[in-house]
Amino acid sequence: MSPNIKLEWVRPPLQARSQQTLERLLDAAESIIEQKGLDNATVAEVARCAGSSVGAFYSRFKDKEGLLRCVFERFNQQALATADAALEPTRWKGVRLHDAVEIMVRFLLRMLTDRRGVVTAMFSRTATNPEVTALGQLLHERIVAAMLTLIEHRGYRLAHPDPTVAVEVAVWLVLSGLQARVVHGASQEHTLSAERAAQEIARLCSSYLGIEETSSDHLVAIHTNPTQSTLSTQ
Amino acid sequence: MSPNIKLEWVRPPLQARSQQTLERLLDAAESIIEQKGLDNATVAEVARCAGSSVGAFYSRFKDKEGLLRCVFERFNQQALATADAALEPTRWKGVRLHDAVEIMVRFLLRMLTDRRGVVTAMFSRTATNPEVTALGQLLHERIVAAMLTLIEHRGYRLAHPDPTVAVEVAVWLVLSGLQARVVHGASQEHTLSAERAAQEIARLCSSYLGIEETSSDHLVAIHTNPTQSTLSTQ
DNA sequence: TGTACATCAGTGAACGCGCGTTCACTGATGTAC
DNA sequence: TGTACATCAGTGAACGCGCGTTCACTGATGTAC
């Protein structure tokens, strides 16, 4: 109505129908990527799977690249939100940092495995597409920041002389390691079980960061079974 | 001459000319991948760049996939040989394990960066092509084995209760981490310098494995400048 | 309430480009006698 | 040494498939009077 309305990203564009179509296209693309891989996610197939048509596709997305950008961005949004929620300091009250890391890694591994298709798609696109890399970078930074907040909030002391760098390095290696593990095919012969991997990574982080648990935390932790954290679904 | 000659993989196939062509094709492919990326390495372009022709290409390789397999396999062969040489125990006489790891990481990082194109190509193929994954697995296992041999040979004691698992985990995380770093673009803003990364990774390995240096090693190491190792070229 | 018109949304056959692969043909090398 | 023949090696235009993108057209929704 008012002439100075600021038009933004066309949220519900005039007719709700087209917005629904857009989301069905996104869902279809993600589902195909998840089940048949990125290579089989052709425009025609995505449109068909969404109960739409090729023409409708191109009235919503500039091109195929635009679709993928949306899919990846949406995935990253969810990942960011999840990371924020998971690293919320109050959630970890009374849990030793070592155990927290183990739980987080187990959780992360399950998440990555569940959405292996999209993770793999982003993984293989990251080489050519800088935007995808940027998304990963964003998530990385957010996790580092949240981790530092958590550590500070809980009053942990790190033996490592430069906690920021240490957390950065730890997050870097763990994220890329888990990603590689999932992409390379979860269940290979000589690979450690997810359980064991989580334990070892927790141990690695503890020793590298040089976590000095406070006695109070320690005492509470004895009564806390890590596998029953709210993050653990199974 | 003799009728029961066993024909093998057609090493120098009857005329030396064709063997040369084959190698020129491999070199051309690798060079194009390195400079313009995997996507621009079309059969026609590879043939042209090798001073050959498309037809000649197909009389040497079953298909394009066969070419890539050869390129990757050759690369992996070199990597294996380099790893073996680099981890030879006598090479590290008098160097503390901590310093050795730092040097190795720096070396590895330089190698990966130098051949970023091929590394990236393998990286993005690993998602779809299990054979590429298998190559990486092979390298991984070789490095783990050599590392364990080195540790045992030098008489180091590890505080970690299960040295094999510990080395496996460390190699896994470090390899995937470095690979990710190189593929994502070496020189990004918020990334640590190669120098610093190597230091931190060495620290991480030391603390995780729980390296207990023997006093004799320690003494010798004082007089050994890590940056002057034979592995270090610059 | 009805009619006319504008815009939104969707349809799917047809187009065209890139690139892997084929194939009919030429030239080079080696062997038999 | 020479001639005939077989095989190896190479050439590059032409083919064809897959898939992203376009476009002329139909149907749906909303608005004006």
Tab-separated table of C-alpha atoms (C1' of nucleotides) in Angstrom, chain D residues 3-15:
chain	number	residue	atom	x	y	z
D	3	DT	C1'	59.141	-55.837	-52.825
D	4	DA	C1'	54.780	-57.168	-50.546
D	5	DC	C1'	52.251	-57.468	-46.643
D	6	DA	C1'	50.831	-57.096	-41.668
D	7	DT	C1'	50.513	-54.590	-37.752
D	8	DC	C1'	51.120	-50.526	-35.045
D	9	DA	C1'	50.219	-45.725	-34.387
D	10	DG	C1'	48.047	-41.599	-35.340
D	11	DT	C1'	44.483	-38.212	-37.495
D	12	DG	C1'	40.450	-35.304	-37.017
D	13	DA	C1'	35.882	-34.731	-38.779
D	14	DA	C1'	31.471	-36.400	-37.520
D	15	DC	C1'	28.248	-38.410	-34.353
